[in-house]
mmCIF file of C-alpha atoms and ligand atoms in Angstrom:
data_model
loop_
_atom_site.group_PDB
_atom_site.id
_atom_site.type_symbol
_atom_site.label_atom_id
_atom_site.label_comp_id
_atom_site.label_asym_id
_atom_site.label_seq_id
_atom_site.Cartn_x
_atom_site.Cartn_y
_atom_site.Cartn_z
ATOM 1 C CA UNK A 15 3.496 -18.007 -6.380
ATOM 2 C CA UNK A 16 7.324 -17.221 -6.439
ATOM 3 C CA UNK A 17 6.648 -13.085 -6.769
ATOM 4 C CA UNK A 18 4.192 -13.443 -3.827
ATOM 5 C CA UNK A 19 5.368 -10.813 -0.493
ATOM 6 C CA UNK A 20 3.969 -13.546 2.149
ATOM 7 C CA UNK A 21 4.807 -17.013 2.500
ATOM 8 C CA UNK A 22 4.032 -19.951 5.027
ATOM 9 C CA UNK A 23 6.786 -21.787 5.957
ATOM 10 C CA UNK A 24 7.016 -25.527 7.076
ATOM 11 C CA UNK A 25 7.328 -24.599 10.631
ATOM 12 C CA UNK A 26 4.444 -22.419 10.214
ATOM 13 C CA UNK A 27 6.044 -19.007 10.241
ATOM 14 C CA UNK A 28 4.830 -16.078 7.867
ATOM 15 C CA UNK A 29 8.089 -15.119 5.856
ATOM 16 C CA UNK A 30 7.961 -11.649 3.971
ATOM 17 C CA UNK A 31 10.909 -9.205 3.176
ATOM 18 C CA UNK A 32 12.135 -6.284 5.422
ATOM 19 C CA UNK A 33 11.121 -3.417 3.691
ATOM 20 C CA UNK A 34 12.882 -1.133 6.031
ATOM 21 C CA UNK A 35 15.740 -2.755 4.805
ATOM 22 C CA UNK A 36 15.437 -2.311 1.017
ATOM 23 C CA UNK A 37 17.108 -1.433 -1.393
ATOM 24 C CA UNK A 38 20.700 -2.017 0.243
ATOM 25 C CA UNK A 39 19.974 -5.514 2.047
ATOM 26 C CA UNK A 40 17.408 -8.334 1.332
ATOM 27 C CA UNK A 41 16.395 -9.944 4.206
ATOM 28 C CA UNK A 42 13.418 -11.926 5.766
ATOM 29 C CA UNK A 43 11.524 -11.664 8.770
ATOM 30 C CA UNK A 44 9.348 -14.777 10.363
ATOM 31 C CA UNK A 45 6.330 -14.067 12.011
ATOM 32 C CA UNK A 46 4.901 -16.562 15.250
ATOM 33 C CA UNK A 47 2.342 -14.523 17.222
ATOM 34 C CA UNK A 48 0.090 -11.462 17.044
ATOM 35 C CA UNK A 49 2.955 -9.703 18.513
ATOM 36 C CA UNK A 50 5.115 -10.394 15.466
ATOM 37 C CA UNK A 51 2.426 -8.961 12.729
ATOM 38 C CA UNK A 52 1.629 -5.561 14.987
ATOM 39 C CA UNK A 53 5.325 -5.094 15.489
ATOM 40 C CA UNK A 54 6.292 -5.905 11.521
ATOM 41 C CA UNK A 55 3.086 -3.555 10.661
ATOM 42 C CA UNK A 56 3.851 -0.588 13.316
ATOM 43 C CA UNK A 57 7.565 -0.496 12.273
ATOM 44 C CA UNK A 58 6.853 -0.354 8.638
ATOM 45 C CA UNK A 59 8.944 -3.654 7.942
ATOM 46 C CA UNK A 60 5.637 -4.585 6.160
ATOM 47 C CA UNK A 61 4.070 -1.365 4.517
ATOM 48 C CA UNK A 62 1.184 -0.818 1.735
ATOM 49 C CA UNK A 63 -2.227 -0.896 3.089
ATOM 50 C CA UNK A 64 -3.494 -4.646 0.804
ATOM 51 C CA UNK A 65 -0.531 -6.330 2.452
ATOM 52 C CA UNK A 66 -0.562 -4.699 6.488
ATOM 53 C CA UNK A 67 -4.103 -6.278 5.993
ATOM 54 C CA UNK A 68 -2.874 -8.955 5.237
ATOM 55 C CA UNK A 69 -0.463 -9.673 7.772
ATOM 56 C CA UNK A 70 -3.186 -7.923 10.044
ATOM 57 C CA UNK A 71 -5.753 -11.076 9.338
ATOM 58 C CA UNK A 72 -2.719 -13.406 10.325
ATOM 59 C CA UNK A 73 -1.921 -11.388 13.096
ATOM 60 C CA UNK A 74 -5.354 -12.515 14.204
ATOM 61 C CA UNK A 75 -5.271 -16.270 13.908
ATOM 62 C CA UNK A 76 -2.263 -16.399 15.808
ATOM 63 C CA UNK A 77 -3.127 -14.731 18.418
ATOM 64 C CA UNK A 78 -6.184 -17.156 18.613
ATOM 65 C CA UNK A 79 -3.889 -19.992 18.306
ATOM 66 C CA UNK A 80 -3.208 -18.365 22.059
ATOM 67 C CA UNK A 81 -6.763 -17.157 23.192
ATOM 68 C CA UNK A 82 -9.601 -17.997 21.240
ATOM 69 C CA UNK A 83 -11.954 -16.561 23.629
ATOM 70 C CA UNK A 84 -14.805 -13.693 22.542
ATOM 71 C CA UNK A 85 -12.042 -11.832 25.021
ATOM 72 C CA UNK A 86 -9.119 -12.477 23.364
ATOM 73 C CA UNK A 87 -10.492 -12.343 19.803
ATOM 74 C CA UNK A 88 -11.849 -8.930 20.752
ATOM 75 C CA UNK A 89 -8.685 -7.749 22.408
ATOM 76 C CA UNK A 90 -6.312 -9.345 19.868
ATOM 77 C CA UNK A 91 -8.330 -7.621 16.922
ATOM 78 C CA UNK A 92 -8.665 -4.076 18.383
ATOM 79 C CA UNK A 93 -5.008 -4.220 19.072
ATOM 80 C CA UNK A 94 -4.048 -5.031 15.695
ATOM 81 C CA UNK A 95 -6.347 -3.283 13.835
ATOM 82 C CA UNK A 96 -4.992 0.067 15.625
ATOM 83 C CA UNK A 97 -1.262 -1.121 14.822
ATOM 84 C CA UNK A 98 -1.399 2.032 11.473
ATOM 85 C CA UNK A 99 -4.366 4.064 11.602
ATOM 86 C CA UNK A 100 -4.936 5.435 7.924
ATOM 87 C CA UNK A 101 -5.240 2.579 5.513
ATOM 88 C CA UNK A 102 -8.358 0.730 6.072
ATOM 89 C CA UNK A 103 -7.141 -2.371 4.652
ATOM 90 C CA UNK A 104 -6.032 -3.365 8.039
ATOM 91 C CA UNK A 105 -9.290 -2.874 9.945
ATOM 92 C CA UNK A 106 -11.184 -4.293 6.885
ATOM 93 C CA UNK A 107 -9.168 -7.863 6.737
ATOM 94 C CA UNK A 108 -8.769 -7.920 10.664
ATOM 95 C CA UNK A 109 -12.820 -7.576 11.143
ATOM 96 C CA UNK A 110 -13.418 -9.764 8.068
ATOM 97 C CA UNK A 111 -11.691 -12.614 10.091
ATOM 98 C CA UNK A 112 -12.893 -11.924 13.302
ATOM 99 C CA UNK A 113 -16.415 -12.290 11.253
ATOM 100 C CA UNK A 114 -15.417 -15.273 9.898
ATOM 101 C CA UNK A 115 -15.022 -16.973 12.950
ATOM 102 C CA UNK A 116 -17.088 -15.658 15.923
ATOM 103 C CA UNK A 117 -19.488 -17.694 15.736
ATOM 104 C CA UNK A 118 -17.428 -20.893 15.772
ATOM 105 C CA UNK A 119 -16.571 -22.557 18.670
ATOM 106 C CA UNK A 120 -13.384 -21.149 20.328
ATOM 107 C CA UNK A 121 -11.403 -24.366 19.685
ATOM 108 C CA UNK A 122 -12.040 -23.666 16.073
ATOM 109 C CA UNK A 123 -11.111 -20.194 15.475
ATOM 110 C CA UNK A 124 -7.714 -20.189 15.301
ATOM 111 C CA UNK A 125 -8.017 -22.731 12.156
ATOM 112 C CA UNK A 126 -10.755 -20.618 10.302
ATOM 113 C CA UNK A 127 -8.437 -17.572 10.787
ATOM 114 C CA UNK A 128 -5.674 -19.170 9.064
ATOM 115 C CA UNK A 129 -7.709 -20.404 6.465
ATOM 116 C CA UNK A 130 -9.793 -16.853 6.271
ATOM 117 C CA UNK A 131 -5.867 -15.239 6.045
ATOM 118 C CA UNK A 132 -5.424 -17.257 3.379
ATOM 119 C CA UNK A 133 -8.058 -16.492 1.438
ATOM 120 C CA UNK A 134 -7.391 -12.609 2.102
ATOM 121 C CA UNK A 135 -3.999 -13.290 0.605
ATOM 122 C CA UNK A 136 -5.151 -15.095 -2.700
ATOM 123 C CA UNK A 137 -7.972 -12.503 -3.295
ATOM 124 C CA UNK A 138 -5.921 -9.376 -2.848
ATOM 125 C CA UNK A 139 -3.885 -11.200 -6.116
ATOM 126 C CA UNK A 140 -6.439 -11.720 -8.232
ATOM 127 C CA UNK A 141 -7.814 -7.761 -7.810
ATOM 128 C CA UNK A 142 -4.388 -6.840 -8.448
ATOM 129 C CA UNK A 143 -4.218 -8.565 -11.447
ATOM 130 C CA UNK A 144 -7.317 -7.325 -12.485
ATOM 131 C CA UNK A 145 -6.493 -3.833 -11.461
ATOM 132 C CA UNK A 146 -3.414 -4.162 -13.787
ATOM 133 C CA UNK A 147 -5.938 -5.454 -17.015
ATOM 134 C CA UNK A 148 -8.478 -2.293 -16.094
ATOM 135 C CA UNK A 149 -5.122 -0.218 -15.854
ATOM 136 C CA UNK A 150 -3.421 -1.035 -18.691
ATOM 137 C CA UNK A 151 -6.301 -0.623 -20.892
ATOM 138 C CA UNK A 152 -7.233 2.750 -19.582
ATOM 139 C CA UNK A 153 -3.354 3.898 -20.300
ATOM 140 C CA UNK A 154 -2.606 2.210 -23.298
ATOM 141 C CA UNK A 155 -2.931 4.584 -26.001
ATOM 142 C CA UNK A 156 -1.682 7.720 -23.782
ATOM 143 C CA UNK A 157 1.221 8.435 -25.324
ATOM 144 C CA UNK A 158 -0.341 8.550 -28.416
ATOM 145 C CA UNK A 159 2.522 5.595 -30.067
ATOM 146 C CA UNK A 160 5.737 7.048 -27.575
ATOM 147 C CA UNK A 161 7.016 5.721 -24.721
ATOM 148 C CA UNK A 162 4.349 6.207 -21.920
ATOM 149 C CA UNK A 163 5.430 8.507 -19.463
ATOM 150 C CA UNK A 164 3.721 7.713 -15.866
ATOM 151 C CA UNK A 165 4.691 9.094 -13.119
ATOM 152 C CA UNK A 166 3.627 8.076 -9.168
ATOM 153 C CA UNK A 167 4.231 8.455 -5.430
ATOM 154 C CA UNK A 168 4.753 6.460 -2.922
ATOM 155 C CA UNK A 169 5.299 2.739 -3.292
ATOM 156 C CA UNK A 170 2.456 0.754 -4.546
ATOM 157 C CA UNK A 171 3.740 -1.424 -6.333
ATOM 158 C CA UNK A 172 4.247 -5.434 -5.564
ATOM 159 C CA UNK A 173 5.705 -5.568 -2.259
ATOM 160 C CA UNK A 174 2.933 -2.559 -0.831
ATOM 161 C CA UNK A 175 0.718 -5.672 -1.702
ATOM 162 C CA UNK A 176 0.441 -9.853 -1.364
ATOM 163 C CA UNK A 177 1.718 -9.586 -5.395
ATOM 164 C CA UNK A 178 1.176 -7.566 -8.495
ATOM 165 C CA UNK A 179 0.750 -4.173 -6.726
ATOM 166 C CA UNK A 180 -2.003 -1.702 -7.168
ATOM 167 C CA UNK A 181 -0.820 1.573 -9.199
ATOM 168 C CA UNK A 182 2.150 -0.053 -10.589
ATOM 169 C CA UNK A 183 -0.321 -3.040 -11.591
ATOM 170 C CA UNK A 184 -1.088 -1.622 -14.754
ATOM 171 C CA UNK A 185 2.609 -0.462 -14.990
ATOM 172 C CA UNK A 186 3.784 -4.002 -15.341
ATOM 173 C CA UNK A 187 1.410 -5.220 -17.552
ATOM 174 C CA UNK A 188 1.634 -2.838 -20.348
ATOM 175 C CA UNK A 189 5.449 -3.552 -19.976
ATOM 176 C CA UNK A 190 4.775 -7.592 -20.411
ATOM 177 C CA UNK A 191 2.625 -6.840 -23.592
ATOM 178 C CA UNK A 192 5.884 -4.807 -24.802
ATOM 179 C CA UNK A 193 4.568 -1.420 -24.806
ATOM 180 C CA UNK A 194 7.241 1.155 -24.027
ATOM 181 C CA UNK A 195 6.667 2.666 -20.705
ATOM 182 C CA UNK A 196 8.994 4.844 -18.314
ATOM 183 C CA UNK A 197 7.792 6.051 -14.779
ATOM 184 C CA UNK A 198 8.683 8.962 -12.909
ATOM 185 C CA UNK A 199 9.258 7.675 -9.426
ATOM 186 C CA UNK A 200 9.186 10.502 -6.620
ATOM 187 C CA UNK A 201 11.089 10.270 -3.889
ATOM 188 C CA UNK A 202 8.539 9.931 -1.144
ATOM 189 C CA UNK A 203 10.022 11.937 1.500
ATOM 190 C CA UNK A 204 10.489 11.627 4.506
ATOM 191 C CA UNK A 205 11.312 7.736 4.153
ATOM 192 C CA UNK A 206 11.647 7.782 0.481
ATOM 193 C CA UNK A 207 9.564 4.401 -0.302
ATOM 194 C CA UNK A 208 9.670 5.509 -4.053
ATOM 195 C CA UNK A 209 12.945 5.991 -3.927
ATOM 196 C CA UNK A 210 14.129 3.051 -2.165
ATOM 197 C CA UNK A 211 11.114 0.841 -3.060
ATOM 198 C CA UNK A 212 10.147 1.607 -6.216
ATOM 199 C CA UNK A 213 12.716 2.496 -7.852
ATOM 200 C CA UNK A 214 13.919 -1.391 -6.736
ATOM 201 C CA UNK A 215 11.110 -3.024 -7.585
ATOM 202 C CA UNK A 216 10.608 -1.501 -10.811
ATOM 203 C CA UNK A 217 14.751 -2.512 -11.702
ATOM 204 C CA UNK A 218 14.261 -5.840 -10.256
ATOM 205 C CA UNK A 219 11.050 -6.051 -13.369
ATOM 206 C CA UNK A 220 13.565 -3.991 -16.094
ATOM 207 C CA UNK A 221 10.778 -1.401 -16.439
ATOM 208 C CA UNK A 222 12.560 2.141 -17.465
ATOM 209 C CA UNK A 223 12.195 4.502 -14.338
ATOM 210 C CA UNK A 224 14.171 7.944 -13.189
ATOM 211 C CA UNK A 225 14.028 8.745 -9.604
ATOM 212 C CA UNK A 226 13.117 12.403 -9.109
ATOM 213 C CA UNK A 227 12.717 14.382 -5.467
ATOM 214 C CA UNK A 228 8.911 15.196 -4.711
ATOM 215 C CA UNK A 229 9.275 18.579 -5.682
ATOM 216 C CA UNK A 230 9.876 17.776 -9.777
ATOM 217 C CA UNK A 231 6.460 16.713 -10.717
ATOM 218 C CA UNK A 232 5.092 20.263 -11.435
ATOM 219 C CA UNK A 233 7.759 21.194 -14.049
ATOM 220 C CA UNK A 234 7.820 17.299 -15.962
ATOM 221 C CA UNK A 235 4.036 17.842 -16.123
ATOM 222 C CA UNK A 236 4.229 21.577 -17.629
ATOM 223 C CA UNK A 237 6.857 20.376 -19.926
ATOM 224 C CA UNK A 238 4.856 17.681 -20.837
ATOM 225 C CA UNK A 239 6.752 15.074 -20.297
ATOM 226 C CA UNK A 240 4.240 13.206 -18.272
ATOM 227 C CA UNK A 241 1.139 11.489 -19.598
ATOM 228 C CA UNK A 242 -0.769 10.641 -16.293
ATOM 229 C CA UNK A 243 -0.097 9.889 -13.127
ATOM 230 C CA UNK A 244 -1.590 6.799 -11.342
ATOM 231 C CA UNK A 245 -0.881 6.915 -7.295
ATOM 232 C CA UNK A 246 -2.143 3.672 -4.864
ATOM 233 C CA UNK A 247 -4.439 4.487 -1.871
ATOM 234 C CA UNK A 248 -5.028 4.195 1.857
ATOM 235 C CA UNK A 249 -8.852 4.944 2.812
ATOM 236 C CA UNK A 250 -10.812 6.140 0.109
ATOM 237 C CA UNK A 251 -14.021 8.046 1.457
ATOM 238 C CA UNK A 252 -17.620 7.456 0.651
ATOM 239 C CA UNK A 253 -17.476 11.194 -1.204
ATOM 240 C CA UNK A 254 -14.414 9.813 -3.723
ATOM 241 C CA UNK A 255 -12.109 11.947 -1.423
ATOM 242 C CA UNK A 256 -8.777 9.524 -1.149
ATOM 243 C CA UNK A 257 -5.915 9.339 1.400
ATOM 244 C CA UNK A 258 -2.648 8.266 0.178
ATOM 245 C CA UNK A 259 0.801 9.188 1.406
ATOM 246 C CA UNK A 260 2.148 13.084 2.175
ATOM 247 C CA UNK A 261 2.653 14.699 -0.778
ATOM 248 C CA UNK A 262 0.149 13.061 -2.917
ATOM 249 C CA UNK A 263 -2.443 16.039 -3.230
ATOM 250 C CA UNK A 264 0.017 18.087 -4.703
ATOM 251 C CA UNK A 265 0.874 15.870 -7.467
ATOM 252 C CA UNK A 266 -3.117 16.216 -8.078
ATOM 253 C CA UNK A 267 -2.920 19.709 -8.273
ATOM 254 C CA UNK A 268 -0.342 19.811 -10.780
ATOM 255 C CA UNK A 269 -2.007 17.329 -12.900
ATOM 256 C CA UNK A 270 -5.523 19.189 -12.429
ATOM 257 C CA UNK A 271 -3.506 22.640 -13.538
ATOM 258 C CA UNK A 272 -1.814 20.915 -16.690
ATOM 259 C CA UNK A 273 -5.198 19.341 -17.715
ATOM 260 C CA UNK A 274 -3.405 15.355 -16.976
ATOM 261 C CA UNK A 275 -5.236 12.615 -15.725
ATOM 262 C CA UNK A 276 -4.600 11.253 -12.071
ATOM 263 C CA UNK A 277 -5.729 7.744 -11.302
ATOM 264 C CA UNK A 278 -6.043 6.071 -8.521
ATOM 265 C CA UNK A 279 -5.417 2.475 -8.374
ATOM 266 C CA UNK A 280 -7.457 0.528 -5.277
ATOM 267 C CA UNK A 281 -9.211 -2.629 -4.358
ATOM 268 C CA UNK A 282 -12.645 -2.123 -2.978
ATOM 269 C CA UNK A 283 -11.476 -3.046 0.421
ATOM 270 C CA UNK A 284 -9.715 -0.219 0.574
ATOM 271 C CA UNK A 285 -13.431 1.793 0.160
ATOM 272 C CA UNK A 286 -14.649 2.827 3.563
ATOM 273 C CA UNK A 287 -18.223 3.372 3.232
ATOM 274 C CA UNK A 288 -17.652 4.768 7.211
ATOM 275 C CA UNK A 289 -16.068 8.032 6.111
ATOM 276 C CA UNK A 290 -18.609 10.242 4.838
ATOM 277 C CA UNK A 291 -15.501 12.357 3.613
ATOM 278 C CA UNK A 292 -11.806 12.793 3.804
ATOM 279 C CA UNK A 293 -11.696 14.729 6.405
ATOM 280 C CA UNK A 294 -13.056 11.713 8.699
ATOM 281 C CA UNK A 295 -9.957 10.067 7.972
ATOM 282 C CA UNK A 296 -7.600 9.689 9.970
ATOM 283 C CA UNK A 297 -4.099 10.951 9.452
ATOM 284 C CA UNK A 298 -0.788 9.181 11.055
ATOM 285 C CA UNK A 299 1.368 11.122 12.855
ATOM 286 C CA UNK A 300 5.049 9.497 12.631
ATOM 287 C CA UNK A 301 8.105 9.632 14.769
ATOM 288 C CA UNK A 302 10.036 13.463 14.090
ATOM 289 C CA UNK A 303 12.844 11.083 13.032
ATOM 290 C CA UNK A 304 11.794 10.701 9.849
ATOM 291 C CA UNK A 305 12.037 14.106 9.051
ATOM 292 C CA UNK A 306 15.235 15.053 11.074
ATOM 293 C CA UNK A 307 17.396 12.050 9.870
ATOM 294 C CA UNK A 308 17.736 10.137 6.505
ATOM 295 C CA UNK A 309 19.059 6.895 5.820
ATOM 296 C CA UNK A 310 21.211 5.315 3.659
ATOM 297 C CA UNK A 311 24.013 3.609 2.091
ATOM 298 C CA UNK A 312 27.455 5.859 3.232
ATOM 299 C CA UNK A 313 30.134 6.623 1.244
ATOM 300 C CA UNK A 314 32.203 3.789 3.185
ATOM 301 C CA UNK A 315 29.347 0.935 2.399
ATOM 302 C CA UNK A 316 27.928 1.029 5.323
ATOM 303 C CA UNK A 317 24.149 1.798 5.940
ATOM 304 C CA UNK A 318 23.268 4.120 8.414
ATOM 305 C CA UNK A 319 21.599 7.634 9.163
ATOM 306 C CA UNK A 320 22.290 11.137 9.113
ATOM 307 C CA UNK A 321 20.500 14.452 10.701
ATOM 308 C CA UNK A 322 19.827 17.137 8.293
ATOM 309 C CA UNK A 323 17.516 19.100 10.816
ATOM 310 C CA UNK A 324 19.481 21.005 13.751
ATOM 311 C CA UNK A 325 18.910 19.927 16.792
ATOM 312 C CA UNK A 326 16.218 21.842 18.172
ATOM 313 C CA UNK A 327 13.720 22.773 15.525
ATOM 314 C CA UNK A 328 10.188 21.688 15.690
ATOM 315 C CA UNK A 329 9.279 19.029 13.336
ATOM 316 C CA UNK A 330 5.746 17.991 12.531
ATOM 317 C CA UNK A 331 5.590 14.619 10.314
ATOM 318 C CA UNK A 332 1.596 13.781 8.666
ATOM 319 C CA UNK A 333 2.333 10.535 7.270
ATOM 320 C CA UNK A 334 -0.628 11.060 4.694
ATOM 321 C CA UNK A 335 -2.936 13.587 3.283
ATOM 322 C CA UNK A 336 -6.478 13.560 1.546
ATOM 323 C CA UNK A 337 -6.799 14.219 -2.085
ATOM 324 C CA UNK A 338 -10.441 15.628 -3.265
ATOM 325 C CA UNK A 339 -12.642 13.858 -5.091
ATOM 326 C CA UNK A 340 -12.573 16.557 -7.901
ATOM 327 C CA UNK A 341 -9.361 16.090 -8.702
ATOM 328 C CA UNK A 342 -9.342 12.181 -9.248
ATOM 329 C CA UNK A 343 -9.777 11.191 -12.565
ATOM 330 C CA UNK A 344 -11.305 7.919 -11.739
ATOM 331 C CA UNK A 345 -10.391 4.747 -8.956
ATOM 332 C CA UNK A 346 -9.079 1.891 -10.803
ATOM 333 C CA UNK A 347 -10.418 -1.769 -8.798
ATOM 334 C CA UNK A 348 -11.167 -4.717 -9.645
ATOM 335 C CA UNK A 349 -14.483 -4.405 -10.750
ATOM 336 C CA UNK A 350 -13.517 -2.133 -13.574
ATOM 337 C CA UNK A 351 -12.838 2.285 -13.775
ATOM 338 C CA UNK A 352 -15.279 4.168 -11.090
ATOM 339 C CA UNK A 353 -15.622 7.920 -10.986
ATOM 340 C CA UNK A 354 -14.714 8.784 -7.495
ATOM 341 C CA UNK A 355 -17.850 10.034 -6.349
ATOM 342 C CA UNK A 356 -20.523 8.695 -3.747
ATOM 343 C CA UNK A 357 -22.750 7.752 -6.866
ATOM 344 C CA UNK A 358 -19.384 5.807 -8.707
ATOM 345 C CA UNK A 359 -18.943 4.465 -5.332
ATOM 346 C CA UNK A 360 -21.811 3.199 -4.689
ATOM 347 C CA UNK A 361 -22.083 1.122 -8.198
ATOM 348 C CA UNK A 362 -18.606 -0.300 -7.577
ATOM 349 C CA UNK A 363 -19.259 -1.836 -4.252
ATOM 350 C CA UNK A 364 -23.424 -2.806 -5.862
ATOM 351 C CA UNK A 365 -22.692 -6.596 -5.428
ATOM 352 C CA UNK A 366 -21.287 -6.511 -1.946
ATOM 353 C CA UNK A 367 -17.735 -7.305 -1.173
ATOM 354 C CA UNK A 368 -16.256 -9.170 1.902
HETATM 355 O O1 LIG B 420 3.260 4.503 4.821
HETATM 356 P P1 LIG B 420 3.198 3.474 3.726
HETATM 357 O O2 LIG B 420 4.502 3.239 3.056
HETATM 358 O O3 LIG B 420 2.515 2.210 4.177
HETATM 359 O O4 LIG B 420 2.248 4.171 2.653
HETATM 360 C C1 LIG B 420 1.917 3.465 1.502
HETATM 361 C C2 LIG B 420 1.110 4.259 0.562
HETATM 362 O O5 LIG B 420 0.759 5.387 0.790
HETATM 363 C C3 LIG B 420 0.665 3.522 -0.660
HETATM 364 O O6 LIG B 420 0.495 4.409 -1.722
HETATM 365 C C4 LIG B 420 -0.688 2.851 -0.374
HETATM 366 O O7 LIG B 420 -0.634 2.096 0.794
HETATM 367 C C5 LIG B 420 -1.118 2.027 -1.498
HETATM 368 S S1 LIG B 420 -0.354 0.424 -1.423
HETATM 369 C C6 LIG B 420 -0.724 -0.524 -2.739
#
């Protein structure tokens, strides 16, 4: 329970870490209304599409705590849901509670949500966990008796989720069964989650990592010094085509060209049967700021932000793109290794899921 992101404390409040606050300063933020969670979500203090649904579906019970009308619930959940528009992790754990308790009576809702919150949390553990076995099986062997060499984008790891991670699931459970493993962590520009994220998360575990800008990948995987890379998701289409942050299709590219496998690690609630393909996804726009400044610790300890872009440029900042279907080797869930296809789809959710 310790290395879970979200916690309830005894006033009631949902405590998680700033991530826009990582690596240089550990903090914690408390949550108390549906304001809280859409504010935490839109401002990326909580980030990774498993846990923004997560604080999503909390989002929801409290603002019934406020309005459990069919008004308010339908306000309150539209609202939130729209609070990050790519990962579908938030709609999916928002509408699963509003489900949950519609057809109560209104002075029960609020209750139910908690509980269905709850429940959202301890699930999205146990298909990490099981990501991690499927994983780890699937890369174990790779390196053919070397140390592994992964390499990923983006943060996916623990804190992107309620615990374990997705991508770097399988990541941390080869390195508890004491098989050598070092990951290539890109940068993740423009706000650098792998580099301020990962590479923290992955120190804070002792796994051997090297931080390397976005633009590295293509030579480490023509040199071969990567074995496969293995990437979380946003929105995975019902075609296999999958969203995942800026910068991800080109690390499939490179791995297509130099014949490497690319994974891509997921929970089924992050399938959205909705999206016939990727190109019904839709993409964030973010603020030009995070292209035009970067932040960080400065040479006189203090953490601020500095323009690289001169004033007066246009700046255009996709916060995601969409990675073909062709070029993923196969979605890692809990339910075991699907080709990402509309056929491999289709047997991985055969069974139903929330
Ligand atoms: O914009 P972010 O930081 O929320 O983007 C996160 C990613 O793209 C992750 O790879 C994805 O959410 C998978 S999280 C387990």
């Amino acid at each position: 329970m310790k290395s879970r992101t979200l916690r309830i404390d005894e006033q009631g409040l949902l405590r998680t870490l700033d991530q826009t606050r990582l690596p240089f300063e550990r903090c914690e933020i408390a949550m108390a209304s549906a304001a809280d969670c859409h504010r935490a979500i839109a401002t990326m203090q909580v980030r990774g599409a498993p846990l923004i649904g997560a604080v999503g579906a909390w989002g929801l019970a409290f603002a019934l705590r406020d309005d459990p009308s069919d008004g308010g619930l339908r306000r309150a959940a539209d609202w939130l849901a729209a609070a990050r528009p790519t990962a579908v992790n938030l709609r999916w754990a928002v509408e699963r509670t509003m489900r949950r308790v519609r057809a109560l009576e209104p002075p029960e809702r609020a209750r139910a949500a908690l509980d269905e919150a709850q429940a959202i949390c301890d699930e999205d553990v146990e298909c990490n966990r099981r990501i991690g076995e499927h994983g780890a099986a699937l890369l174990e062997g790779g390196a053919g008796g070397g140390t592994l060499q992964i390499l990923t984008h983006c943060n996916a790891g623990r804190i992107a989720t309620v615990d374990h991670g997705t991508a770097l699931a399988p990541v941390y459970r080869l390195h508890e069964r004491g098989i050598p493993v070092h990951v290539w962590v890109d940068e993740t520009r423009p706000r650098n989650q792998g580099a301020s994220l990962t590479a923290w998360e992955l120190a804070e575990r002792g796994v051997a990592h090297t931080v390397i800008v976005d633009n590295a990948g293509g030579l480490l995987m023509r040199a071969g010094r990567v074995d496969a890379v293995i990437v979380g998701c946003d929105r995975v289409a019902a075609n296999g085509d999958v969203a995942n942050k800026i910068g991800t299709y080109l690390k499939a590219l490179a791995a297509h060209d130099c014949g490497l496998p690319f994974w891509v690690a997921c929970p089924l609630s992050t399938i959205d049967p909705l999206c016939a393909s990727g190109d019904d996804i839709p993409i964030e726009e973010r603020d030009p700021a995070e292209v035009t400044h970067v932040s960080g610790r400065l040479d006189n300890g203090a953490v601020g932000r500095l323009r690289i872009v001169p004033e007066g440029s246009a700046v255009f900042n996709p916060g995601f793109d969409v990675t073909p279907a062709r070029l993923v080797s196969g979605l890692i869930t809990e339910r075991g290794v699907f080709p990402a296809s509309t056929d491999g789809i289709a047997r991985a959710l055969a069974g139903g899921r929330e």
